[in-house]
Amino acid sequence: MKRTAFGPNGRENADLQAELEAIVSWRKGFDGLSSLTRSMDESNQLDVDLAILDYLLYKTTDSVLQARLSELDGRRPLEEWEKPEVKVQMTNAWLGFFECHHGADALPLNMTFRAHLLQFAILYASRLNRFNNFTSLGSLARIRENNKLRGDYWGRTPHSPTLKTPFDPTHEFPLQPSTLHAKKLKLRAALCVPDPDPECWAAHYYGSPACPSLYDLLYLLMQLTASRVDAGNWYPTTRWQTLAGEWMLQAVLESYLCHGASGESLINDIFGWGSPPREEKNGDNESARMLRTLFFAQEEAGKEIPGWKKVRRQFIDDLLPEDGSSSSFVESMEAASALHDIVGFERNVLVFLGAMNKSFDKPDLVQVDERRIEGVSEEESREMLAKMGI
């Protein structure tokens, strides 16, 4: 049975575009003499439009994440009406409609965050889809430039070195093209990436400038998390630190084992995250502000959050040969790849993004849709819904 869009007895997802047009038409009031009395005042109209947008952002983000989890778990292919693309189009259209009528500044912090979260969820969930990855070479170039600026900033600040010994002195990297190709195909199979021509995917898309890498998206993950901190009532937890550290490790593995990276500069850049120095001459640049938001302790300004140095060091050490070990750098990275399963990591990221979507109160329309009003007893919830005629 098809899942409905608005409310438990609403219209089907196949009619989402018509639904948007109906909402816009209703919002404008009625033609003729009664239009003046039927129209809402601006403050009420803003509240209605915000409620609709909040609903769309929340439900579309959940749809994007659930679709990728279904793909990853090898469940049955989604029916057309279950796929998130139509919801993404509708949400994007409503967001443009909202900004045109109210301005982007009318969005409260929680909805600004939810909009950023949806953008990130779409980009992450579709990054390995060569036919529809929801980005462009231009936007990826801007992300990479921001990454470079952030890496340059980190390199100019005093901090403990990422690498304690020379990296790859025997020049094991870059790996041979045939080895890289085989590892790409293995990763595609593990992550259940749908593609009609896996050989073409591995040879021409994965690792190309058109494909967002985990290193590219690391900067956006940090931006997203900082915006959640700014929205209030949330602060980076130990679990977030672990996820961030593993993201860095997986970005290194992808870069060196699949994309053909070599040298130590990239691993230094990827792990170049932590609290900036207290006395920072360029403290107002975006990189410094983001690092302060994420890595300064909430209780003590200027002091790094507890545990981050240890978490970061553990993931760095997992990638490298132990002191006195006969293992090569390639063998150490392959061991790290086995220890930190990419499928488990992907699932953890999707679950984390889902938790971020639920880190604010559910939108009012979602509560009505689910027939459960938050903050009141079940009996009071039923009474409230009954008064609404539901």
Tab-separated table of C-alpha atoms in Angstrom:
chain	number	residue	atom	x	y	z
A	1	MET	CA	0.000	0.000	0.000
A	2	LYS	CA	1.352	3.416	-0.902
A	3	ARG	CA	2.432	5.713	1.918
A	4	THR	CA	0.561	9.007	1.978
A	5	ALA	CA	2.234	12.378	2.019
A	6	PHE	CA	0.283	14.820	4.224
A	7	GLY	CA	-1.691	13.352	7.102
A	8	PRO	CA	-2.853	9.773	7.582
A	9	ASN	CA	-5.631	10.142	4.997
A	10	GLY	CA	-3.851	12.444	2.517
A	11	ARG	CA	-2.976	12.074	-1.126
A	12	GLU	CA	-0.452	9.634	-2.567
A	13	ASN	CA	3.218	10.407	-3.186
A	14	ALA	CA	2.655	10.095	-6.920
A	15	ASP	CA	0.620	13.302	-6.693
A	16	LEU	CA	3.238	15.341	-4.814
A	17	GLN	CA	3.689	17.884	-7.570
A	18	ALA	CA	-0.054	18.423	-7.861
A	19	GLU	CA	-0.160	18.694	-4.089
A	20	LEU	CA	2.415	21.474	-4.104
A	21	GLU	CA	0.431	23.362	-6.722
A	22	ALA	CA	-2.727	22.917	-4.648
A	23	ILE	CA	-1.004	24.260	-1.537
A	24	VAL	CA	0.291	27.288	-3.422
A	25	SER	CA	-3.163	27.903	-4.891
A	26	TRP	CA	-4.824	27.588	-1.462
A	27	ARG	CA	-2.237	29.848	0.091
A	28	LYS	CA	-3.085	32.694	-2.291
A	29	GLY	CA	-6.715	32.772	-1.180
A	30	PHE	CA	-9.751	32.682	-3.460
A	31	ASP	CA	-10.443	34.760	-6.536
A	32	GLY	CA	-13.231	37.300	-6.376
A	33	LEU	CA	-14.851	39.346	-3.658
A	34	SER	CA	-14.102	36.920	-0.824
A	35	SER	CA	-10.345	36.910	-1.400
A	36	LEU	CA	-9.760	39.809	0.984
A	37	THR	CA	-11.462	38.071	3.891
A	38	ARG	CA	-10.030	34.650	3.077
A	39	SER	CA	-6.369	35.732	3.038
A	40	MET	CA	-4.248	35.404	6.168
A	41	ASP	CA	-2.211	38.232	7.585
A	42	GLU	CA	1.527	38.022	6.953
A	43	SER	CA	2.509	36.665	10.377
A	44	ASN	CA	-0.039	33.839	10.206
A	45	GLN	CA	0.938	33.073	6.618
A	46	LEU	CA	4.589	32.872	7.609
A	47	ASP	CA	3.719	30.385	10.354
A	48	VAL	CA	1.772	28.220	7.895
A	49	ASP	CA	4.545	28.284	5.298
A	50	LEU	CA	7.157	27.459	7.952
A	51	ALA	CA	5.074	24.521	9.176
A	52	ILE	CA	4.838	23.126	5.642
A	53	LEU	CA	8.559	23.630	5.012
A	54	ASP	CA	9.523	22.017	8.326
A	55	TYR	CA	7.394	18.996	7.453
A	56	LEU	CA	8.943	18.655	4.003
A	57	LEU	CA	12.525	19.014	5.231
A	58	TYR	CA	12.041	16.426	7.965
A	59	LYS	CA	10.205	13.855	5.852
A	60	THR	CA	12.448	14.241	2.803
A	61	THR	CA	15.629	13.844	4.849
A	62	ASP	CA	14.208	10.690	6.417
A	63	SER	CA	13.245	9.376	2.968
A	64	VAL	CA	16.749	9.986	1.561
A	65	LEU	CA	18.416	8.204	4.484
A	66	GLN	CA	15.996	5.270	4.512
A	67	ALA	CA	16.406	4.769	0.764
A	68	ARG	CA	20.185	4.512	1.105
A	69	LEU	CA	19.909	2.193	4.133
A	70	SER	CA	17.565	-0.038	2.142
A	71	GLU	CA	20.079	-0.105	-0.706
A	72	LEU	CA	22.968	-0.825	1.668
A	73	ASP	CA	21.120	-3.668	3.389
A	74	GLY	CA	20.313	-5.308	0.065
A	75	ARG	CA	16.558	-5.063	0.523
A	76	ARG	CA	14.161	-5.238	-2.396
A	77	PRO	CA	14.439	-2.379	-4.925
A	78	LEU	CA	12.291	0.585	-3.983
A	79	GLU	CA	9.056	1.188	-5.818
A	80	GLU	CA	8.914	4.443	-7.758
A	81	TRP	CA	6.613	6.023	-5.169
A	82	GLU	CA	9.060	5.086	-2.380
A	83	LYS	CA	12.071	6.791	-3.965
A	84	PRO	CA	13.044	10.170	-2.491
A	85	GLU	CA	13.606	12.058	-5.759
A	86	VAL	CA	10.078	13.469	-6.031
A	87	LYS	CA	10.144	14.576	-2.396
A	88	VAL	CA	13.512	16.248	-2.968
A	89	GLN	CA	12.103	18.148	-5.959
A	90	MET	CA	9.020	19.212	-4.034
A	91	THR	CA	11.020	20.368	-1.001
A	92	ASN	CA	13.410	22.305	-3.209
A	93	ALA	CA	10.465	23.968	-4.970
A	94	TRP	CA	8.806	24.904	-1.676
A	95	LEU	CA	12.083	26.244	-0.266
A	96	GLY	CA	12.479	28.465	-3.328
A	97	PHE	CA	8.846	29.554	-3.000
A	98	PHE	CA	9.365	30.346	0.689
A	99	GLU	CA	12.545	32.373	0.144
A	100	CYS	CA	10.880	34.314	-2.676
A	101	HIS	CA	7.921	35.312	-0.492
A	102	HIS	CA	9.543	35.671	2.928
A	103	GLY	CA	13.305	35.874	2.327
A	104	ALA	CA	15.949	33.394	3.495
A	105	ASP	CA	16.394	35.356	6.738
A	106	ALA	CA	12.874	34.337	7.819
A	107	LEU	CA	14.067	30.772	8.443
A	108	PRO	CA	14.618	30.013	12.156
A	109	LEU	CA	17.887	28.331	13.152
A	110	ASN	CA	16.388	24.864	13.483
A	111	MET	CA	14.984	24.960	9.942
A	112	THR	CA	18.176	26.460	8.542
A	113	PHE	CA	19.972	23.486	10.050
A	114	ARG	CA	17.410	21.030	8.673
A	115	ALA	CA	17.873	22.529	5.198
A	116	HIS	CA	21.659	22.089	5.495
A	117	LEU	CA	21.140	18.563	6.817
A	118	LEU	CA	18.975	17.619	3.838
A	119	GLN	CA	21.557	18.992	1.403
A	120	PHE	CA	24.316	17.010	3.104
A	121	ALA	CA	22.237	13.819	3.350
A	122	ILE	CA	21.447	13.968	-0.378
A	123	LEU	CA	25.079	14.576	-1.300
A	124	TYR	CA	26.389	11.814	0.962
A	125	ALA	CA	23.770	9.216	0.028
A	126	SER	CA	24.195	9.791	-3.721
A	127	ARG	CA	27.929	10.482	-3.959
A	128	LEU	CA	28.696	7.107	-5.552
A	129	ASN	CA	25.878	7.369	-8.106
A	130	ARG	CA	27.534	8.478	-11.340
A	131	PHE	CA	24.197	9.264	-12.997
A	132	ASN	CA	22.716	11.492	-10.299
A	133	ASN	CA	25.048	12.677	-7.532
A	134	PHE	CA	23.260	16.032	-7.036
A	135	THR	CA	26.397	18.135	-7.452
A	136	SER	CA	28.574	19.696	-10.139
A	137	LEU	CA	32.239	20.149	-10.915
A	138	GLY	CA	31.905	23.837	-10.000
A	139	SER	CA	30.440	23.199	-6.559
A	140	LEU	CA	32.979	20.443	-5.873
A	141	ALA	CA	35.776	22.813	-6.881
A	142	ARG	CA	34.534	25.331	-4.290
A	143	ILE	CA	34.410	22.639	-1.605
A	144	ARG	CA	37.965	21.584	-2.459
A	145	GLU	CA	39.168	25.181	-2.341
A	146	ASN	CA	37.629	25.597	1.122
A	147	ASN	CA	39.293	22.355	2.173
A	148	LYS	CA	42.626	23.660	0.915
A	149	LEU	CA	42.235	26.970	2.766
A	150	ARG	CA	41.341	25.113	5.952
A	151	GLY	CA	44.332	22.780	5.525
A	152	ASP	CA	46.647	25.757	4.926
A	153	TYR	CA	45.295	27.437	8.057
A	154	TRP	CA	45.874	24.288	10.122
A	155	GLY	CA	49.403	24.010	8.768
A	156	ARG	CA	50.204	27.535	9.994
A	157	THR	CA	49.030	26.893	13.555
A	158	PRO	CA	51.053	25.189	16.303
A	159	HIS	CA	49.842	21.673	17.114
A	160	SER	CA	51.196	18.179	17.633
A	161	PRO	CA	52.290	16.536	14.353
A	162	THR	CA	49.973	14.040	12.685
A	163	LEU	CA	52.859	11.748	11.785
A	164	LYS	CA	55.579	10.957	14.316
A	165	THR	CA	57.784	9.115	11.812
A	166	PRO	CA	58.425	9.503	8.055
A	167	PHE	CA	55.484	8.350	5.938
A	168	ASP	CA	56.064	5.706	3.252
A	169	PRO	CA	59.872	6.035	2.970
A	170	THR	CA	60.029	3.114	0.513
A	171	HIS	CA	57.426	4.687	-1.819
A	172	GLU	CA	54.757	1.984	-1.693
A	173	PHE	CA	52.226	4.580	-2.838
A	174	PRO	CA	50.715	5.280	-5.299
A	175	LEU	CA	49.401	1.784	-5.913
A	176	GLN	CA	49.383	0.291	-9.387
A	177	PRO	CA	46.337	1.183	-11.557
A	178	SER	CA	45.251	-2.472	-11.735
A	179	THR	CA	45.342	-2.735	-7.928
A	180	LEU	CA	43.348	0.485	-7.529
A	181	HIS	CA	40.763	-0.738	-10.052
A	182	ALA	CA	40.297	-4.042	-8.219
A	183	LYS	CA	39.868	-2.259	-4.880
A	184	LYS	CA	37.287	0.092	-6.380
A	185	LEU	CA	35.229	-2.839	-7.653
A	186	LYS	CA	35.440	-4.539	-4.265
A	187	LEU	CA	34.218	-1.384	-2.520
A	188	ARG	CA	31.345	-0.952	-4.995
A	189	ALA	CA	30.148	-4.471	-4.268
A	190	ALA	CA	30.457	-4.029	-0.491
A	191	LEU	CA	28.465	-0.774	-0.518
A	192	CYS	CA	25.831	-2.150	-2.927
A	193	VAL	CA	26.273	0.746	-5.348
A	194	PRO	CA	23.742	0.253	-8.162
A	195	ASP	CA	25.373	0.640	-11.561
A	196	PRO	CA	24.703	-1.117	-14.885
A	197	ASP	CA	28.429	-1.135	-15.755
A	198	PRO	CA	30.674	-1.597	-12.676
A	199	GLU	CA	33.833	-1.615	-14.804
A	200	CYS	CA	32.969	1.792	-16.241
A	201	TRP	CA	32.052	3.071	-12.762
A	202	ALA	CA	35.451	2.022	-11.399
A	203	ALA	CA	37.465	3.178	-14.399
A	204	HIS	CA	35.844	6.535	-15.114
A	205	TYR	CA	33.777	7.763	-12.158
A	206	TYR	CA	34.948	6.667	-8.706
A	207	GLY	CA	38.041	8.707	-7.897
A	208	SER	CA	37.453	11.182	-10.728
A	209	PRO	CA	36.949	14.942	-10.134
A	210	ALA	CA	33.197	14.430	-10.668
A	211	CYS	CA	32.852	12.070	-7.690
A	212	PRO	CA	32.641	13.618	-4.193
A	213	SER	CA	35.225	11.945	-1.975
A	214	LEU	CA	35.015	11.388	1.773
A	215	TYR	CA	37.765	13.985	2.091
A	216	ASP	CA	35.635	16.490	0.158
A	217	LEU	CA	32.613	15.812	2.376
A	218	LEU	CA	34.600	15.946	5.626
A	219	TYR	CA	34.628	19.744	5.448
A	220	LEU	CA	30.848	19.774	4.911
A	221	LEU	CA	30.337	17.376	7.827
A	222	MET	CA	32.210	19.790	10.087
A	223	GLN	CA	30.204	22.744	8.741
A	224	LEU	CA	26.967	20.852	9.353
A	225	THR	CA	27.938	19.935	12.908
A	226	ALA	CA	29.001	23.502	13.678
A	227	SER	CA	25.629	24.777	12.437
A	228	ARG	CA	23.891	22.299	14.774
A	229	VAL	CA	25.932	23.649	17.702
A	230	ASP	CA	24.963	27.201	16.698
A	231	ALA	CA	21.279	26.205	16.663
A	232	GLY	CA	21.497	25.417	20.389
A	233	ASN	CA	20.877	22.583	22.878
A	234	TRP	CA	23.452	20.269	21.308
A	235	TYR	CA	27.206	19.891	21.629
A	236	PRO	CA	29.712	17.427	20.089
A	237	THR	CA	29.550	14.185	22.044
A	238	THR	CA	32.075	11.393	22.454
A	239	ARG	CA	30.148	9.412	19.836
A	240	TRP	CA	30.427	12.321	17.411
A	241	GLN	CA	34.186	12.497	18.033
A	242	THR	CA	34.469	8.788	17.217
A	243	LEU	CA	32.445	9.223	14.020
A	244	ALA	CA	34.548	12.227	12.970
A	245	GLY	CA	37.772	10.316	13.668
A	246	GLU	CA	36.618	7.292	11.695
A	247	TRP	CA	35.496	9.555	8.839
A	248	MET	CA	39.074	10.861	8.668
A	249	LEU	CA	40.441	7.309	8.707
A	250	GLN	CA	38.042	6.200	5.951
A	251	ALA	CA	38.948	9.292	3.910
A	252	VAL	CA	42.622	8.286	4.118
A	253	LEU	CA	41.842	4.682	3.140
A	254	GLU	CA	39.742	5.825	0.176
A	255	SER	CA	42.405	8.286	-0.971
A	256	TYR	CA	45.407	5.942	-0.749
A	257	LEU	CA	43.878	2.515	-1.473
A	258	CYS	CA	41.307	3.499	-4.122
A	259	HIS	CA	42.133	6.920	-5.548
A	260	GLY	CA	45.901	6.588	-5.936
A	261	ALA	CA	47.144	9.181	-3.429
A	262	SER	CA	50.775	9.276	-2.307
A	263	GLY	CA	52.965	11.313	0.029
A	264	GLU	CA	52.167	12.596	3.504
A	265	SER	CA	50.522	15.959	2.757
A	266	LEU	CA	47.037	14.494	2.255
A	267	ILE	CA	47.010	12.487	5.471
A	268	ASN	CA	48.170	15.614	7.320
A	269	ASP	CA	45.320	17.637	5.794
A	270	ILE	CA	42.658	15.010	6.491
A	271	PHE	CA	43.558	14.771	10.177
A	272	GLY	CA	44.101	18.534	10.498
A	273	TRP	CA	41.205	19.126	12.884
A	274	GLY	CA	41.289	20.311	16.482
A	275	SER	CA	41.144	23.425	18.612
A	276	PRO	CA	42.901	26.506	17.182
A	277	PRO	CA	45.436	28.312	19.380
A	278	ARG	CA	43.988	30.682	21.984
A	279	GLU	CA	45.943	33.625	20.596
A	280	GLU	CA	44.959	33.551	16.937
A	281	LYS	CA	45.880	36.520	14.767
A	282	ASN	CA	43.481	35.414	12.030
A	283	GLY	CA	40.799	34.320	14.463
A	284	ASP	CA	37.915	35.660	12.411
A	285	ASN	CA	38.420	33.492	9.335
A	286	GLU	CA	35.864	30.754	8.657
A	287	SER	CA	38.227	27.891	9.490
A	288	ALA	CA	39.099	29.349	12.895
A	289	ARG	CA	35.448	30.010	13.742
A	290	MET	CA	34.426	26.476	12.791
A	291	LEU	CA	37.273	24.917	14.788
A	292	ARG	CA	36.389	26.997	17.845
A	293	THR	CA	32.722	26.012	17.603
A	294	LEU	CA	33.494	22.300	17.331
A	295	PHE	CA	36.576	21.774	19.436
A	296	PHE	CA	36.564	24.353	22.226
A	297	ALA	CA	35.206	22.936	25.472
A	298	GLN	CA	31.783	24.272	26.360
A	299	GLU	CA	32.754	24.916	29.974
A	300	GLU	CA	36.221	26.400	29.455
A	301	ALA	CA	36.731	28.795	26.550
A	302	GLY	CA	40.053	28.226	24.819
A	303	LYS	CA	40.452	24.635	26.039
A	304	GLU	CA	39.964	21.687	23.677
A	305	ILE	CA	37.027	19.340	24.256
A	306	PRO	CA	38.046	16.360	26.416
A	307	GLY	CA	39.126	13.248	24.575
A	308	TRP	CA	39.563	14.583	21.041
A	309	LYS	CA	43.366	14.324	20.982
A	310	LYS	CA	43.155	10.688	22.129
A	311	VAL	CA	40.437	9.788	19.602
A	312	ARG	CA	42.305	11.475	16.758
A	313	ARG	CA	45.605	9.795	17.683
A	314	GLN	CA	43.986	6.350	17.898
A	315	PHE	CA	42.624	6.556	14.353
A	316	ILE	CA	45.944	7.862	13.024
A	317	ASP	CA	47.827	5.015	14.726
A	318	ASP	CA	45.398	2.437	13.300
A	319	LEU	CA	46.547	3.436	9.805
A	320	LEU	CA	50.287	3.182	10.387
A	321	PRO	CA	52.741	0.353	11.149
A	322	GLU	CA	53.448	-0.068	14.853
A	323	ASP	CA	56.920	0.810	16.086
A	324	GLY	CA	59.241	-2.101	15.352
A	325	SER	CA	56.668	-3.825	13.132
A	326	SER	CA	57.702	-5.469	9.870
A	327	SER	CA	54.367	-4.514	8.272
A	328	SER	CA	54.482	-2.217	5.269
A	329	PHE	CA	52.381	0.947	5.024
A	330	VAL	CA	50.082	-0.721	2.486
A	331	GLU	CA	49.630	-3.746	4.748
A	332	SER	CA	48.864	-1.475	7.711
A	333	MET	CA	46.212	0.423	5.760
A	334	GLU	CA	44.667	-2.811	4.520
A	335	ALA	CA	44.553	-4.057	8.120
A	336	ALA	CA	42.864	-0.794	9.138
A	337	SER	CA	40.347	-1.303	6.326
A	338	ALA	CA	39.494	-4.751	7.704
A	339	LEU	CA	39.277	-3.436	11.283
A	340	HIS	CA	37.081	-0.470	10.350
A	341	ASP	CA	34.508	-1.962	7.999
A	342	ILE	CA	33.334	0.539	5.365
A	343	VAL	CA	29.784	-0.867	5.398
A	344	GLY	CA	29.505	-0.389	9.153
A	345	PHE	CA	30.883	3.119	8.794
A	346	GLU	CA	28.370	3.996	6.072
A	347	ARG	CA	25.520	2.724	8.221
A	348	ASN	CA	26.790	4.704	11.238
A	349	VAL	CA	26.874	7.908	9.181
A	350	LEU	CA	23.300	7.409	7.982
A	351	VAL	CA	22.118	6.672	11.534
A	352	PHE	CA	23.934	9.776	12.809
A	353	LEU	CA	22.272	11.960	10.178
A	354	GLY	CA	18.918	10.480	11.132
A	355	ALA	CA	19.601	11.321	14.777
A	356	MET	CA	20.456	14.889	13.760
A	357	ASN	CA	17.119	15.103	11.957
A	358	LYS	CA	15.406	14.115	15.205
A	359	SER	CA	17.523	16.331	17.463
A	360	PHE	CA	14.803	19.006	17.429
A	361	ASP	CA	11.130	18.487	18.205
A	362	LYS	CA	9.315	16.796	15.354
A	363	PRO	CA	7.515	19.260	13.064
A	364	ASP	CA	3.898	19.897	14.074
A	365	LEU	CA	2.541	18.320	10.887
A	366	VAL	CA	4.650	15.197	11.466
A	367	GLN	CA	3.209	14.874	14.966
A	368	VAL	CA	-0.292	15.124	13.499
A	369	ASP	CA	0.626	12.671	10.724
A	370	GLU	CA	1.875	10.167	13.328
A	371	ARG	CA	-1.141	10.848	15.597
A	372	ARG	CA	1.081	11.577	18.587
A	373	ILE	CA	1.593	15.086	19.970
A	374	GLU	CA	4.891	15.511	21.818
A	375	GLY	CA	5.007	16.932	25.328
A	376	VAL	CA	1.549	15.716	26.414
A	377	SER	CA	0.085	12.419	27.572
A	378	GLU	CA	-1.418	9.954	25.092
A	379	GLU	CA	-4.901	10.815	26.327
A	380	GLU	CA	-4.291	14.548	25.867
A	381	SER	CA	-2.786	13.797	22.464
A	382	ARG	CA	-5.941	11.949	21.383
A	383	GLU	CA	-8.124	14.789	22.659
A	384	MET	CA	-6.117	17.384	20.733
A	385	LEU	CA	-6.294	15.343	17.542
A	386	ALA	CA	-10.024	14.813	18.007
A	387	LYS	CA	-10.516	18.577	18.237
A	388	MET	CA	-8.711	18.837	14.885
A	389	GLY	CA	-11.177	16.365	13.428
A	390	ILE	CA	-8.572	13.598	13.097
